């Protein structure tokens, strides 16, 4: 497997705000515990802070809080166990088992139990100076509190990550439509099958995008520094729903084209032209991720593509199979126009009346 340098740079770029947030919060947690509280080695304040924030896509304050509580839960229970049973191999087995069991009982999140178990293990395995046991729960609380504060004061740019997810999805959708176009142009059933596989690969992208948007909304709700982006985030959520439907409908079209070409592998250049125009509109949707003014051009291009959804515009009104492909493109175009800023009713009004001759 070759190393993808471009993907690596993209990962770093998308994580920059998270890295800045983690470093700032961890240093602040250490300084608070070490300088203000006088703790000699407050490693838990740093580890709890880093673990609570993490580089996970889900940066919602609720997840940060759950992780911090889980870690603190494990530290407190492990500290109590040290006073009752001491430190050793069998004590580690006992404490780790009890902490994970109790964490699963009190909280439904698996991450809560894992965080509690890890920190309980550290408390059991890392000795400290006598009399400092009380400091560790305090350090854990400091780290968790600092992580929550950083979420509001040094917020991540989750909106930018959501836009990156949107761009990736639109690119994937456009690539699938281009493959359908090529399949029809060459009469190639294999390309149509690859188009279907290409479009099926969007499930993870849609899930990632949804997580990014949920995080962006949660952060904007509590942070005064990004609250002004709430309207834009809500708009992205609407676009995501429309593109989710578009991907589903594109899969239906790709499956139909594949079946059509599997039965008769003959080129259909006029039908391919329709998908070329749809792909142009999707390309403009991609440009609109960074430039909202491009939505106007995207709506125009997708509206022009709609005209070709009338079978008579292809001189194939008697070819039932080809006409079926065009009919299945109608909901796809409605979804794309909705993603471009129209309401569903406005998009449907632009569909050609198949009972009338095209203009």
Coordinates of C-alpha atoms in Angstrom, one line a residue:
X1 CA 0.0 0.0 0.0
X2 CA 1.5 3.3 -1.1
X3 CA 1.6 6.4 1.2
X4 CA -0.8 9.1 -0.1
X5 CA 1.1 12.3 0.6
X6 CA -1.8 14.5 -0.6
X7 CA -4.2 12.8 1.8
X8 CA -1.6 13.2 4.6
X9 CA -1.4 16.9 4.0
X10 CA -5.2 17.1 4.0
X11 CA -5.4 15.3 7.3
X12 CA -2.9 17.8 8.8
X13 CA -4.8 20.8 7.4
X14 CA -8.1 19.6 8.6
X15 CA -6.7 18.9 12.1
X16 CA -4.8 22.2 12.6
X17 CA -7.5 23.8 14.7
X18 CA -7.8 20.7 16.8
X19 CA -4.1 20.5 17.4
X20 CA -3.9 24.2 18.4
X21 CA -6.8 23.6 20.8
X22 CA -5.3 20.5 22.4
X23 CA -1.9 22.1 22.9
X24 CA -3.3 25.3 24.4
X25 CA -5.7 23.4 26.7
X26 CA -3.1 20.9 27.9
X27 CA -0.6 23.6 28.7
X28 CA -3.2 25.6 30.5
X29 CA -4.3 22.5 32.5
X30 CA -0.7 21.8 33.5
X31 CA 0.0 25.4 34.5
X32 CA -3.2 25.6 36.6
X33 CA -2.4 22.4 38.5
X34 CA 1.3 22.9 38.8
X35 CA 1.6 26.7 39.4
X36 CA -1.7 27.6 41.0
X37 CA -2.4 24.4 42.9
X38 CA 1.2 23.5 43.6
X39 CA 1.0 19.9 42.4
X40 CA 4.5 18.6 41.6
X41 CA 3.7 16.4 38.6
X42 CA 0.1 16.8 37.5
X43 CA 0.4 14.4 34.5
X44 CA -3.3 13.5 34.8
X45 CA -4.4 17.1 34.2
X46 CA -2.5 16.9 30.8
X47 CA -3.6 13.4 29.9
X48 CA -7.2 13.9 30.8
X49 CA -7.3 17.1 28.8
X50 CA -5.8 15.6 25.7
X51 CA -7.9 12.4 25.9
X52 CA -11.1 14.5 26.4
X53 CA -10.5 16.7 23.4
X54 CA -8.7 14.1 21.2
X55 CA -8.5 14.4 17.4
X56 CA -11.8 12.7 16.9
X57 CA -14.2 14.1 14.3
X58 CA -16.9 14.3 17.0
X59 CA -15.9 17.3 19.0
X60 CA -19.3 17.9 20.6
X61 CA -19.1 19.3 24.2
X62 CA -21.2 16.4 25.3
X63 CA -18.6 13.9 24.1
X64 CA -15.8 15.9 25.7
X65 CA -17.7 15.9 29.0
X66 CA -18.5 12.2 28.8
X67 CA -14.8 11.4 28.2
X68 CA -13.7 13.7 31.1
X69 CA -16.2 12.2 33.4
X70 CA -15.2 8.6 32.5
X71 CA -11.6 9.4 33.1
X72 CA -12.3 11.1 36.5
X73 CA -14.6 8.2 37.4
X74 CA -11.7 5.7 36.8
X75 CA -9.2 7.8 38.8
X76 CA -11.5 8.2 41.8
X77 CA -12.3 4.5 42.0
X78 CA -8.7 3.4 41.5
X79 CA -7.6 5.8 44.2
X80 CA -10.1 4.3 46.6
X81 CA -8.9 0.8 45.7
X82 CA -5.3 1.8 46.5
X83 CA -6.4 2.8 50.0
X84 CA -8.4 -0.5 50.5
X85 CA -6.3 -3.2 48.8
X86 CA -3.0 -1.6 47.8
X87 CA -1.0 -2.1 44.5
X88 CA -0.1 -5.4 42.8
X89 CA -1.0 -7.8 40.0
X90 CA -4.2 -9.2 41.5
X91 CA -5.2 -5.8 42.7
X92 CA -4.9 -4.5 39.1
X93 CA -7.1 -7.3 37.8
X94 CA -9.7 -6.6 40.5
X95 CA -9.7 -2.9 40.1
X96 CA -9.7 -2.9 36.3
X97 CA -12.6 -5.4 36.2
X98 CA -14.7 -3.5 38.7
X99 CA -14.1 -0.1 37.2
X100 CA -15.1 -1.2 33.7
X101 CA -18.1 -3.0 35.0
X102 CA -19.3 -0.1 37.1
X103 CA -18.6 2.4 34.2
X104 CA -20.8 0.3 31.9
X105 CA -23.5 0.3 34.5
X106 CA -23.6 4.0 35.1
X107 CA -23.1 5.2 31.5
X108 CA -24.2 3.7 28.1
X109 CA -21.2 5.0 26.1
X110 CA -18.4 2.4 25.5
X111 CA -15.9 5.3 25.4
X112 CA -16.8 6.2 29.0
X113 CA -15.9 2.7 30.2
X114 CA -12.7 2.5 28.2
X115 CA -11.6 5.9 29.5
X116 CA -12.3 4.9 33.0
X117 CA -10.4 1.6 32.6
X118 CA -7.3 3.3 31.1
X119 CA -7.0 5.8 33.8
X120 CA -7.7 3.3 36.6
X121 CA -4.8 1.2 35.1
X122 CA -2.5 4.2 35.2
X123 CA -3.3 5.0 38.8
X124 CA -2.6 1.4 39.8
X125 CA 0.6 1.1 37.8
X126 CA 2.3 4.5 38.3
X127 CA 3.4 5.1 41.9
X128 CA 3.4 8.6 43.4
X129 CA 4.7 10.1 46.6
X130 CA 2.8 9.2 49.7
X131 CA 0.1 11.7 50.6
X132 CA -0.4 12.8 46.9
X133 CA -3.3 10.5 46.2
X134 CA -5.8 13.3 46.7
X135 CA -4.1 15.3 44.0
X136 CA -4.8 12.9 41.2
X137 CA -8.6 13.2 41.2
X138 CA -8.1 17.0 41.4
X139 CA -5.8 16.9 38.4
X140 CA -8.3 14.8 36.5
X141 CA -11.0 17.4 37.2
X142 CA -8.7 20.2 36.2
X143 CA -7.9 18.5 32.9
X144 CA -11.6 17.8 32.1
X145 CA -12.7 21.3 33.1
X146 CA -9.9 22.8 30.9
X147 CA -11.0 20.6 28.0
X148 CA -14.6 21.9 28.3
X149 CA -13.4 25.5 28.6
X150 CA -11.2 25.1 25.5
X151 CA -14.2 23.9 23.5
X152 CA -15.9 27.2 24.1
X153 CA -12.9 29.6 24.3
X154 CA -10.6 28.0 21.6
X155 CA -13.2 26.3 19.5
X156 CA -12.3 24.0 16.6
X157 CA -13.3 25.0 13.1
X158 CA -15.7 22.1 12.8
X159 CA -17.6 24.1 10.1
X160 CA -14.5 24.0 7.9
X161 CA -14.2 20.3 8.4
X162 CA -17.9 19.9 7.5
X163 CA -17.3 21.9 4.3
X164 CA -14.4 19.5 3.5
X165 CA -16.7 16.6 4.0
X166 CA -19.3 18.2 1.7
X167 CA -16.7 18.8 -1.0
X168 CA -15.6 15.2 -0.8
X169 CA -19.1 13.9 -1.1
X170 CA -19.9 16.1 -4.1
X171 CA -16.7 15.0 -5.8
X172 CA -17.6 11.4 -5.3
X173 CA -21.1 12.0 -6.6
X174 CA -19.8 13.8 -9.6
X175 CA -17.3 11.0 -10.3
X176 CA -20.1 8.5 -10.2
X177 CA -22.2 10.5 -12.7
X178 CA -19.1 10.8 -15.0
X179 CA -18.7 7.0 -14.9
X180 CA -22.3 6.6 -15.9
X181 CA -21.8 9.1 -18.8
X182 CA -18.7 7.1 -20.0
X183 CA -20.6 3.8 -19.7
X184 CA -23.4 5.1 -21.9
X185 CA -21.0 6.8 -24.4
X186 CA -19.1 3.6 -24.9
X187 CA -21.8 1.1 -24.3
X188 CA -19.7 -0.4 -21.4
X189 CA -21.6 -2.3 -18.7
X190 CA -18.4 -2.7 -16.6
X191 CA -18.1 1.1 -16.3
X192 CA -21.7 1.3 -15.2
X193 CA -21.0 -1.3 -12.5
X194 CA -18.0 0.7 -11.4
X195 CA -20.2 3.8 -11.2
X196 CA -22.6 1.9 -8.9
X197 CA -19.7 0.8 -6.7
X198 CA -18.3 4.4 -6.7
X199 CA -21.7 5.8 -5.5
X200 CA -22.0 3.1 -2.8
X201 CA -18.7 4.3 -1.3
X202 CA -20.5 7.5 -0.2
X203 CA -22.0 6.0 3.0
X204 CA -18.9 6.7 5.1
X205 CA -18.7 10.2 3.7
X206 CA -22.3 11.0 4.6
X207 CA -21.7 9.6 8.1
X208 CA -18.6 11.7 8.5
X209 CA -20.3 14.8 7.3
X210 CA -23.2 14.3 9.6
X211 CA -20.8 14.0 12.6
X212 CA -18.9 17.1 11.6
X213 CA -22.2 19.1 11.3
X214 CA -23.4 17.9 14.7
X215 CA -20.1 18.9 16.2
X216 CA -20.1 22.3 14.5
X217 CA -23.7 23.0 15.7
X218 CA -22.9 21.9 19.3
X219 CA -19.7 24.0 19.4
X220 CA -21.4 27.1 17.9
X221 CA -24.2 26.8 20.4
X222 CA -21.9 27.2 23.4
X223 CA -19.1 29.3 21.9
X224 CA -19.7 33.0 21.5
X225 CA -16.8 33.1 18.9
X226 CA -18.5 30.9 16.3
X227 CA -22.2 31.4 17.2
X228 CA -22.6 33.6 14.1
X229 CA -22.1 30.5 11.9
X230 CA -25.2 28.7 13.2
X231 CA -27.2 29.8 10.2
X232 CA -24.6 28.6 7.8
X233 CA -24.4 25.3 9.6
X234 CA -28.2 24.8 9.4
X235 CA -27.9 25.5 5.7
X236 CA -25.3 22.8 5.4
X237 CA -27.5 20.4 7.2
X238 CA -30.2 21.0 4.6
X239 CA -27.8 20.5 1.8
X240 CA -26.6 17.3 3.3
X241 CA -30.1 15.9 3.4
X242 CA -30.6 16.9 -0.3
X243 CA -27.3 15.3 -1.4
X244 CA -28.1 12.2 0.6
X245 CA -31.3 11.8 -1.4
X246 CA -29.3 12.6 -4.6
X247 CA -26.8 9.9 -3.9
X248 CA -29.5 7.3 -3.3
X249 CA -31.3 8.3 -6.6
X250 CA -28.0 8.2 -8.4
X251 CA -27.5 4.7 -7.3
X252 CA -30.9 3.7 -8.7
X253 CA -30.0 5.3 -12.0
X254 CA -26.5 3.6 -12.1
X255 CA -28.1 0.2 -11.4
X256 CA -30.7 0.7 -14.2
X257 CA -27.9 1.8 -16.6
X258 CA -25.9 -1.2 -15.7
X259 CA -28.8 -3.5 -16.3
X260 CA -29.6 -1.8 -19.6
X261 CA -26.0 -2.1 -20.9
X262 CA -25.7 -5.7 -19.6
X263 CA -28.6 -6.6 -21.9
X264 CA -27.3 -4.6 -24.9
X265 CA -23.8 -3.1 -24.9
X266 CA -24.4 -0.5 -27.5
X267 CA -23.4 3.2 -27.2
X268 CA -26.0 5.7 -26.3
X269 CA -24.3 9.1 -26.9
X270 CA -27.5 11.2 -26.6
X271 CA -28.3 9.7 -23.2
X272 CA -24.7 10.1 -22.2
X273 CA -25.0 13.8 -23.0
X274 CA -27.7 14.2 -20.3
X275 CA -25.3 12.8 -17.7
X276 CA -22.5 15.1 -18.9
X277 CA -24.8 18.1 -18.3
X278 CA -25.7 16.8 -14.8
X279 CA -22.0 16.3 -14.1
X280 CA -21.4 19.9 -15.1
X281 CA -24.0 21.1 -12.6
X282 CA -22.5 18.9 -9.9
X283 CA -19.1 20.4 -10.6
X284 CA -20.6 23.9 -10.0
X285 CA -22.1 22.6 -6.8
X286 CA -18.6 21.6 -5.7
X287 CA -17.3 25.1 -6.5
X288 CA -20.2 26.6 -4.4
X289 CA -18.8 24.9 -1.3
X290 CA -16.2 27.7 -1.1
X291 CA -18.0 30.2 -3.3
X292 CA -21.8 30.5 -2.6
X293 CA -22.2 32.8 -5.6
X294 CA -21.5 29.7 -7.8
X295 CA -24.9 28.3 -6.7
X296 CA -26.6 30.6 -9.3
X297 CA -24.6 29.0 -12.1
X298 CA -25.2 25.5 -10.6
X299 CA -29.0 26.1 -10.7
X300 CA -28.8 27.3 -14.3
X301 CA -26.8 24.3 -15.4
X302 CA -29.0 21.8 -13.6
X303 CA -32.1 23.5 -15.1
X304 CA -30.7 23.1 -18.6
X305 CA -30.1 19.4 -17.8
X306 CA -33.7 19.1 -16.9
X307 CA -34.8 20.0 -20.4
X308 CA -33.1 16.8 -21.6
X309 CA -35.2 14.7 -19.3
X310 CA -38.0 14.7 -21.8
X311 CA -37.7 11.5 -23.9
X312 CA -38.7 13.4 -27.1
X313 CA -35.7 15.6 -26.8
X314 CA -33.6 12.5 -27.6
X315 CA -35.7 11.2 -30.4
X316 CA -36.1 8.0 -28.3
X317 CA -39.7 8.3 -27.4
X318 CA -40.3 4.8 -28.5
X319 CA -37.3 3.3 -26.6
X320 CA -38.9 2.4 -23.4
X321 CA -35.7 1.4 -21.6
X322 CA -33.8 4.6 -22.4
X323 CA -36.9 6.6 -21.5
X324 CA -37.0 4.8 -18.1
X325 CA -33.4 6.0 -17.4
X326 CA -34.5 9.6 -18.1
X327 CA -37.5 9.2 -15.9
X328 CA -35.3 7.9 -13.0
X329 CA -33.1 11.0 -13.4
X330 CA -36.0 13.3 -12.5
X331 CA -35.8 12.8 -8.7
X332 CA -32.0 13.1 -8.9
X333 CA -32.3 16.5 -10.6
X334 CA -34.9 17.6 -8.0
X335 CA -32.5 16.7 -5.2
X336 CA -29.6 18.4 -6.8
X337 CA -31.6 21.6 -7.4
X338 CA -32.7 21.5 -3.8
X339 CA -29.0 21.2 -2.7
X340 CA -28.4 24.3 -5.0
X341 CA -30.8 26.4 -3.0
X342 CA -34.3 25.8 -4.4
X343 CA -37.2 24.4 -2.4
X344 CA -38.5 21.0 -3.4
X345 CA -41.6 22.6 -5.0
X346 CA -39.5 25.1 -7.0
X347 CA -37.3 22.3 -8.3
X348 CA -40.3 20.1 -9.3
X349 CA -41.8 23.0 -11.2
X350 CA -38.8 22.9 -13.5
X351 CA -39.3 19.3 -14.5
X352 CA -40.6 19.0 -18.1
X353 CA -44.2 17.7 -18.5
X354 CA -43.8 14.3 -20.2
X355 CA -47.3 14.6 -21.6
X356 CA -46.3 17.6 -23.6
X357 CA -43.8 18.1 -26.4
X358 CA -40.5 19.7 -25.2
X359 CA -40.0 23.4 -26.0

